[in-house]
mmCIF file of C-alpha atoms in Angstrom:
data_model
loop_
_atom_site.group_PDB
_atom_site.id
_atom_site.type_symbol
_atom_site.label_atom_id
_atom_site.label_comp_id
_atom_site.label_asym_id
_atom_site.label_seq_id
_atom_site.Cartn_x
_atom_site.Cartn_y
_atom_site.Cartn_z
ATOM 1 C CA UNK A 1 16.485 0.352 -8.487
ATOM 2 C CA UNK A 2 16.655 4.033 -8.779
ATOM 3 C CA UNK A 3 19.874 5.660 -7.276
ATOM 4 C CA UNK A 4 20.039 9.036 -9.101
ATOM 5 C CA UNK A 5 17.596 11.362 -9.908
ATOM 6 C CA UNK A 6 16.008 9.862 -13.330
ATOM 7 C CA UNK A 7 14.090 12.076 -15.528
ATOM 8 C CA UNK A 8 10.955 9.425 -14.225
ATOM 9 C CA UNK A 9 11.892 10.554 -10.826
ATOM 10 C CA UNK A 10 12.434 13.610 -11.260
ATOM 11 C CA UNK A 11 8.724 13.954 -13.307
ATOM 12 C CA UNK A 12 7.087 12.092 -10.053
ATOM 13 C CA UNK A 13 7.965 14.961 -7.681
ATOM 14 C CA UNK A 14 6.971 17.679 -10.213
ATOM 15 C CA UNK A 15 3.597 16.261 -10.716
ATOM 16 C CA UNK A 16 3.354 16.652 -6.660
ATOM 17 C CA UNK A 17 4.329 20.355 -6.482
ATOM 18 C CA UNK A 18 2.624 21.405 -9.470
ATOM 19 C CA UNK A 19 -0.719 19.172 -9.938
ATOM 20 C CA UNK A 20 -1.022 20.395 -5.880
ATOM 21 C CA UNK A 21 -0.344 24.245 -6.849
ATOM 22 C CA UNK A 22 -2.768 23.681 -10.058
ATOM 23 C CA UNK A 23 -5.290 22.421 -8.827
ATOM 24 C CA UNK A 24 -5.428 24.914 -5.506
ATOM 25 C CA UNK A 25 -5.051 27.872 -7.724
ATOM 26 C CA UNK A 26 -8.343 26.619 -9.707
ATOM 27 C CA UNK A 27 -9.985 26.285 -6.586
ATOM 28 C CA UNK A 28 -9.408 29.318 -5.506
ATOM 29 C CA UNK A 29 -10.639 30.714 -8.567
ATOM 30 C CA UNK A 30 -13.318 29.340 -8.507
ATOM 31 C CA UNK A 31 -14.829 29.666 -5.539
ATOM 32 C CA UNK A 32 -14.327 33.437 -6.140
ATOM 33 C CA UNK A 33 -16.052 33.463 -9.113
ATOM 34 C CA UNK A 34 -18.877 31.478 -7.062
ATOM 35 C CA UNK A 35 -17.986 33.963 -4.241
ATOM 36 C CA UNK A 36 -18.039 31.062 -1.756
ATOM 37 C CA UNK A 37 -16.037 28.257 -1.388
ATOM 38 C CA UNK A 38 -16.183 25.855 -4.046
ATOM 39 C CA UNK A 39 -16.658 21.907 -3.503
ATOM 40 C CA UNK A 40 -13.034 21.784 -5.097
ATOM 41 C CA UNK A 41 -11.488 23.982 -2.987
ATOM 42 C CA UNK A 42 -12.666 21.987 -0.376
ATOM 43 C CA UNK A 43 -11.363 18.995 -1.556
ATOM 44 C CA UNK A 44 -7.705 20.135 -1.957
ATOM 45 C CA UNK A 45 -7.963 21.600 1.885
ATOM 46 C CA UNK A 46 -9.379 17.887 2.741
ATOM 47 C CA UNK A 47 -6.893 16.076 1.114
ATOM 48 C CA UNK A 48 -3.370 18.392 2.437
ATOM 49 C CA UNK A 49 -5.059 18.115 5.683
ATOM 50 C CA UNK A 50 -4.608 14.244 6.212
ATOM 51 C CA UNK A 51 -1.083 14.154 3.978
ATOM 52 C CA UNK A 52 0.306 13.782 7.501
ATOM 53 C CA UNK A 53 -1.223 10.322 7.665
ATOM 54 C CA UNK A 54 1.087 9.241 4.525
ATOM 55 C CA UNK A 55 4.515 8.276 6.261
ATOM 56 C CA UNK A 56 2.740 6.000 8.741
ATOM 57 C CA UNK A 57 0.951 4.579 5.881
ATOM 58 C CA UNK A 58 4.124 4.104 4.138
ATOM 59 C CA UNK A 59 5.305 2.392 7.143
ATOM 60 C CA UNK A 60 2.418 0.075 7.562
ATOM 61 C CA UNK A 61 2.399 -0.806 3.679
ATOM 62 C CA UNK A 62 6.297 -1.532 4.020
ATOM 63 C CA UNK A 63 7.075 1.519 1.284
ATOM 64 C CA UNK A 64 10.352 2.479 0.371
ATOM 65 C CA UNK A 65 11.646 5.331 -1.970
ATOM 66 C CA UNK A 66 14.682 6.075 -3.835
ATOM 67 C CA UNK A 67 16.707 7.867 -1.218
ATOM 68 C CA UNK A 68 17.984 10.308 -3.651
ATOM 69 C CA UNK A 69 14.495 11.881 -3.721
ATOM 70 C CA UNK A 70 14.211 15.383 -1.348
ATOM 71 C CA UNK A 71 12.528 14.809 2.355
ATOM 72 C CA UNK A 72 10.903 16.555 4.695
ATOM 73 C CA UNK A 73 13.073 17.039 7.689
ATOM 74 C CA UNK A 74 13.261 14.674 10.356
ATOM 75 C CA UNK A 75 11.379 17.192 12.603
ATOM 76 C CA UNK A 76 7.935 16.661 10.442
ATOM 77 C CA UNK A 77 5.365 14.536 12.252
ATOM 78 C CA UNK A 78 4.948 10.983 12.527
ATOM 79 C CA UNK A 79 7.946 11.090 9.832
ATOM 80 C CA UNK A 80 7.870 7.182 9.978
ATOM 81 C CA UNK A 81 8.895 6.711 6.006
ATOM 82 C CA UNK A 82 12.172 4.842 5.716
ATOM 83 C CA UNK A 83 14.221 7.221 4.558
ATOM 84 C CA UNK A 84 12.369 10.511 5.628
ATOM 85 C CA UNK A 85 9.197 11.253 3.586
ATOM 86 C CA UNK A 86 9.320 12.460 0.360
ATOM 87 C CA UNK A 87 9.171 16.229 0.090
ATOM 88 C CA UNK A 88 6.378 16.364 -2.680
ATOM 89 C CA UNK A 89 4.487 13.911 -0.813
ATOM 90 C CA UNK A 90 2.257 16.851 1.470
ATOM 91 C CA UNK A 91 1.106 19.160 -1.465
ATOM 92 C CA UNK A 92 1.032 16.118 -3.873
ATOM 93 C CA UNK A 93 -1.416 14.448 -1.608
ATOM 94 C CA UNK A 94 -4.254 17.445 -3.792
ATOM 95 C CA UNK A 95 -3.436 16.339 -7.240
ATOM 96 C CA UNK A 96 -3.232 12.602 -6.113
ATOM 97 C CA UNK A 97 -6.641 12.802 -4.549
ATOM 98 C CA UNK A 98 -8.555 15.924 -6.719
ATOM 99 C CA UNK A 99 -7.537 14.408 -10.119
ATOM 100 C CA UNK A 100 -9.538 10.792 -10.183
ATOM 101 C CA UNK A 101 -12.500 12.745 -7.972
ATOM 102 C CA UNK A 102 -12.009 15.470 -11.071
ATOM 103 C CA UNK A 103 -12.648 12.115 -13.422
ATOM 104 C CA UNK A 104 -15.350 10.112 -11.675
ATOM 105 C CA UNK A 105 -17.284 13.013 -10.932
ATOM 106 C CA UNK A 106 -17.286 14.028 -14.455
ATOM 107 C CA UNK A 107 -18.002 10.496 -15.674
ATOM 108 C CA UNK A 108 -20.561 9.586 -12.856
ATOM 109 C CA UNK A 109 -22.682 12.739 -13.926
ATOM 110 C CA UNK A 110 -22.217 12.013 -17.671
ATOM 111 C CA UNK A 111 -23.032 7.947 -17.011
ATOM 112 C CA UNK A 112 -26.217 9.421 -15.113
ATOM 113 C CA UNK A 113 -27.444 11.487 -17.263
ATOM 114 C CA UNK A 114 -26.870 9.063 -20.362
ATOM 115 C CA UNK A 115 -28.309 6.195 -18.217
ATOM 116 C CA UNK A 116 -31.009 8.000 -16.127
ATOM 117 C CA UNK A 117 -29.344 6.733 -13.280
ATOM 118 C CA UNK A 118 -29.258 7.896 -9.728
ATOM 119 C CA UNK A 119 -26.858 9.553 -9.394
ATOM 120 C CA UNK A 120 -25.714 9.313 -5.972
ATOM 121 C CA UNK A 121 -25.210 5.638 -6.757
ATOM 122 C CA UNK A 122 -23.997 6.157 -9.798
ATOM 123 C CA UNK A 123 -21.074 8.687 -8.264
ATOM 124 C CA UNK A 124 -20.258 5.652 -5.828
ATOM 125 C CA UNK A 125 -20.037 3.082 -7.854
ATOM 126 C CA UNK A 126 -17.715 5.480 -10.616
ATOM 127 C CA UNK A 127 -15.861 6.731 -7.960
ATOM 128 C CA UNK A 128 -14.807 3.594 -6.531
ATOM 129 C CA UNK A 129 -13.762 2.336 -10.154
ATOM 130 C CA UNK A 130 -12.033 4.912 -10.921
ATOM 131 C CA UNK A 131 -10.155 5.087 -7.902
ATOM 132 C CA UNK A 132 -9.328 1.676 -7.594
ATOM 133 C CA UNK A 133 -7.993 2.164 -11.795
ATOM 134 C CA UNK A 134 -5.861 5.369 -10.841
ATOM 135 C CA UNK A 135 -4.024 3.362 -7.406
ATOM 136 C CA UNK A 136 -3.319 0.297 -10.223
ATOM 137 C CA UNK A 137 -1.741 3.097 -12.541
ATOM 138 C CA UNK A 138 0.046 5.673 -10.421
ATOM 139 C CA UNK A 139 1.250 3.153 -7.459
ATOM 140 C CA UNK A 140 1.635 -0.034 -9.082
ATOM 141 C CA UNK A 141 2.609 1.073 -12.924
ATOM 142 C CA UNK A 142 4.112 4.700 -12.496
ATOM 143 C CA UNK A 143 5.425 3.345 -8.917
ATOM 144 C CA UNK A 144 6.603 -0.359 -8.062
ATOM 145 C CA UNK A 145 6.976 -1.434 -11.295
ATOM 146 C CA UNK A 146 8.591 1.728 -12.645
ATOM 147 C CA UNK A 147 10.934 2.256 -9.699
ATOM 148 C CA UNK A 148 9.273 4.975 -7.891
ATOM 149 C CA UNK A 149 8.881 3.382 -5.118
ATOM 150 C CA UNK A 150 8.715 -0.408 -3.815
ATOM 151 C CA UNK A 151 6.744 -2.162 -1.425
ATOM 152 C CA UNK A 152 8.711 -4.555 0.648
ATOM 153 C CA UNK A 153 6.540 -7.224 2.078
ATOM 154 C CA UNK A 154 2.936 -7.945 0.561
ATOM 155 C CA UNK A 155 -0.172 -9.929 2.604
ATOM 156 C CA UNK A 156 -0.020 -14.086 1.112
ATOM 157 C CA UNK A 157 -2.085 -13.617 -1.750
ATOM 158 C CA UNK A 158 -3.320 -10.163 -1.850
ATOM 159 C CA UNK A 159 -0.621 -8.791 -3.876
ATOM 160 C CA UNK A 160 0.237 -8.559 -7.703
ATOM 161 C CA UNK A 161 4.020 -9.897 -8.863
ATOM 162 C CA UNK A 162 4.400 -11.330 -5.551
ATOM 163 C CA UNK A 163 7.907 -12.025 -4.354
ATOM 164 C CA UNK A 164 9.243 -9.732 -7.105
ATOM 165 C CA UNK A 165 10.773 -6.536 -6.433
ATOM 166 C CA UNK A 166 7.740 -4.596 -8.397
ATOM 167 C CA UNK A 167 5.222 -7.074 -5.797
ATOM 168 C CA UNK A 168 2.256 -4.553 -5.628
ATOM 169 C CA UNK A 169 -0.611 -4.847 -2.816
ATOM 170 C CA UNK A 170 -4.000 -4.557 -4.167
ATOM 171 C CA UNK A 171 -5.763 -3.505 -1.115
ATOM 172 C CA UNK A 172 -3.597 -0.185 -1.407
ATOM 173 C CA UNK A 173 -5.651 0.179 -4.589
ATOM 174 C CA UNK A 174 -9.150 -1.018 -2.525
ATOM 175 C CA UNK A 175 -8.332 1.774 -0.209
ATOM 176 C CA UNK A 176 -8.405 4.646 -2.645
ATOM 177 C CA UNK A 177 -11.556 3.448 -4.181
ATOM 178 C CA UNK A 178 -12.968 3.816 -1.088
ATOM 179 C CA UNK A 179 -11.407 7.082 -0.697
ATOM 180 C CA UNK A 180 -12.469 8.177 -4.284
ATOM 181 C CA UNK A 181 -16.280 7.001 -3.475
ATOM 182 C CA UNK A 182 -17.008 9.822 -1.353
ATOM 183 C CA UNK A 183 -14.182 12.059 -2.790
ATOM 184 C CA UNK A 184 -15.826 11.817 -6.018
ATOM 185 C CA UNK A 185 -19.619 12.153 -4.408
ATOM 186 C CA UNK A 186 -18.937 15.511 -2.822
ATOM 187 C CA UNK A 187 -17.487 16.844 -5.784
ATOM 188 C CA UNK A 188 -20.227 15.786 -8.219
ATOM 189 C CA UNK A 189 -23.497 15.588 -6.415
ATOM 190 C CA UNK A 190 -24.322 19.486 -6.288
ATOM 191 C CA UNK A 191 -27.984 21.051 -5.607
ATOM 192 C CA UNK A 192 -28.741 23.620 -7.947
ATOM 193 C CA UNK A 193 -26.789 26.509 -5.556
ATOM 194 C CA UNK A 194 -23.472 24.229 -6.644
ATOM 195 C CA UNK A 195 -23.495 23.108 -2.950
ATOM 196 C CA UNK A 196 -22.352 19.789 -1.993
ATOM 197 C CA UNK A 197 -23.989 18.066 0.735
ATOM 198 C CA UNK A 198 -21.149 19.757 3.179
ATOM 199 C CA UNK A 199 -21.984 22.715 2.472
ATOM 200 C CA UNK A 200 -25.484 22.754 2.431
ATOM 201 C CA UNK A 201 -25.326 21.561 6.225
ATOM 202 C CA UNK A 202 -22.835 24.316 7.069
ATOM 203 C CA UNK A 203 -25.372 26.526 5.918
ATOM 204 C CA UNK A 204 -27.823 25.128 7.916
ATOM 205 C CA UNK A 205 -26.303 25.353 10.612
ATOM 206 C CA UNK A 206 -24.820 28.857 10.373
ATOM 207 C CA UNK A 207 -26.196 32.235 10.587
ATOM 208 C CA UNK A 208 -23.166 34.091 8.302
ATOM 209 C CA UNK A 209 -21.512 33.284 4.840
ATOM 210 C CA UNK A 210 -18.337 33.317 7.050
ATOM 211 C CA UNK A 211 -19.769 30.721 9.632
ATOM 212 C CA UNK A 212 -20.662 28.670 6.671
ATOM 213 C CA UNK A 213 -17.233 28.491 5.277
ATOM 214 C CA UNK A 214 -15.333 27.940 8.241
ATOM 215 C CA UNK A 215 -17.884 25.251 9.431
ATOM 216 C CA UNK A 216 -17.371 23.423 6.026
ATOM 217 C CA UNK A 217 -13.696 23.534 6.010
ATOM 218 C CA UNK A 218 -13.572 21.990 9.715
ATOM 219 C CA UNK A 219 -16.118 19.354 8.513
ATOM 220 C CA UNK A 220 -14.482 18.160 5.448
ATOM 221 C CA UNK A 221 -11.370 17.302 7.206
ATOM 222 C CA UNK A 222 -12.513 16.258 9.845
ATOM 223 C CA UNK A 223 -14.657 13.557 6.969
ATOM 224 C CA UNK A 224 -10.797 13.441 5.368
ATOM 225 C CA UNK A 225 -9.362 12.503 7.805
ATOM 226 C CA UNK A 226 -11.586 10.132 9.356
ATOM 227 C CA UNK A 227 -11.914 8.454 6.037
ATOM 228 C CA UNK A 228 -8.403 8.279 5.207
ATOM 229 C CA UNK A 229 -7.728 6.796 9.055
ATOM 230 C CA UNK A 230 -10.338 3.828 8.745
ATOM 231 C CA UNK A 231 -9.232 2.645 5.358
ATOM 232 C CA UNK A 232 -5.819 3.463 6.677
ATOM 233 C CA UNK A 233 -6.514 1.084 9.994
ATOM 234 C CA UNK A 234 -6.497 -2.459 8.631
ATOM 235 C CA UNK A 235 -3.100 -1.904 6.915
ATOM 236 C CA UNK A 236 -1.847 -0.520 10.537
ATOM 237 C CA UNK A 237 -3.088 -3.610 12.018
ATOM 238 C CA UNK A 238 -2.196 -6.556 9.538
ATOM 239 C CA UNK A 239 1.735 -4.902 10.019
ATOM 240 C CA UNK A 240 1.394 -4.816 14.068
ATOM 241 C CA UNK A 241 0.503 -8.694 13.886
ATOM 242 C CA UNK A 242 2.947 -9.323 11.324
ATOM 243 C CA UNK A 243 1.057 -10.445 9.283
ATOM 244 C CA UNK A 244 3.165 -10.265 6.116
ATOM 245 C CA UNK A 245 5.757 -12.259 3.267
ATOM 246 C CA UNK A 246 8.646 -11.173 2.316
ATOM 247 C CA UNK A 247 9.618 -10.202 -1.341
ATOM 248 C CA UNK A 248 13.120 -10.309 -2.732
ATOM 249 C CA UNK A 249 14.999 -8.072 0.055
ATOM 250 C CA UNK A 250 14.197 -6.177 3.298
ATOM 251 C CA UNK A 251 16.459 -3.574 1.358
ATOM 252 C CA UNK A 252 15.584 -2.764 -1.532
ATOM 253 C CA UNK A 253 17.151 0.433 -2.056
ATOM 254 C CA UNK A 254 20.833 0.992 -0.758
ATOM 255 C CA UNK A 255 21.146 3.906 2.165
ATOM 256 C CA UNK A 256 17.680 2.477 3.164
ATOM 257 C CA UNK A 257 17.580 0.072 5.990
ATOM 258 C CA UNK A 258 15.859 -3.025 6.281
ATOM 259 C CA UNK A 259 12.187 -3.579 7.251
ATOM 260 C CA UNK A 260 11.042 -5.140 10.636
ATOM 261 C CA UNK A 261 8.638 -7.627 10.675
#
């Protein structure tokens, strides 16, 4: 258990600030090269948008982090991480999210073009995979079982290491392959305009470049956050019934305080 600021820690929250700043920069870039907004771009505003929705989730999934990590004040919404939520959780949320859609849309279009594949499918079915591979990497290697963070209480059988303090629950990492399946389709499934299928609605529907951009960025987080909230609801649920066993402590990190059932 972490209670100083190890170089491991200290590498988690600069991936946040600067895999976030990265990867906005490039898709601001790029969508003025395009000169509209680019698929990427949206993604990043998508994926800042429903950040909020992480300290409930870390609530529901029992989540607890090192409390010598920086936090958002107590004023920030919904602030229902034990501890206060980490500080590099908001803009991390765009390099946690753009990086594996980065990845499976590059491999879904490369695996459908080697294959002859659809590619829709193809960008589902990669998506999900990869997804599900980066949650088993970043939250259960890089996180539980590095010290990151810990989950306290795991559903009977749905967890890995259950009952030990790096106890991991794998329908955390079902939930971003869901999350990644669509993440990763609206990234790599592109007419020949380089228009995903958000944007090609938005332009439907609009009479003005402007129109068109604003209407896309209002749809894809409104899809965001609608996505992230039903994959987000089960979890919510199983912890209101109490559905849950314990691992090796309520606590485990000291200044934290215990989990309710």
């Amino acid at each position: 258990m972490n209670t100083e600021l190890t170089p491991l820690l200290t590498a988690s929250v600069a991936f946040g600030w600067i895999s976030g700043i990265v990867f906005l920069i490039a898709g601001i870039v790029l969508s003025i090269r395009r000169g509209r907004l680019h698929p990427l771009l949206l993604l990043c505003i998508s994926a800042i948008s429903f950040s909020w929705i992480e300290a409930p989730y870390d609530w529901a999934m029992y989540a607890q982090f090192p409390p010598v990590l920086p936090r958002m004040p107590s004023w920030w919404p919904l602030n229902m991480t034990w501890g206060g939520l980490p500080s590099s959780v908001p803009l991390g949320y765009i390099g946690y999210f753009c990086l594996p859609a980065v990845i499976g849309a590059a491999l879904g279009r490369r695996l459908s073009a080697r294959f002859n594949s659809r590619r829709p499918i193809t960008l589902l079915i990669v998506g999900f995979v990869v997804g599900f591979c980066w949650a088993l990497l970043f939250n259960a290697g890089l996180g539980a079982r590095l010290g990151v963070f810990h989950y306290a209480y795991v559903i009977p059988g749905l967890g890995l290491f259950e009952g030990a303090l790096h106890q991991y629950p794998i329908y955390d990492a079902i939930a971003m392959g869901i999350q990644m399946m669509v993440f990763t389709y609206l990234l790599g499934r592109t007419d020949s305009h380089g228009r995903n299928v958000i944007e090609m609605w938005s332009d439907k529907m609009s009479k003005t470049r402007l129109q068109s951009a604003l209407l896309s960025i209002v749809a894809v987080i409104v899809v965001g956050n609608v996505l992230y909230g039903a994959v987000f609801a089960p979890h919510l649920v199983t912890k209101l019934n109490g559905y849950v066993t314990s691992g090796p402590s309520g606590q485990l990190f000291p200044g934290v305080p215990n989990q309710p059932r």
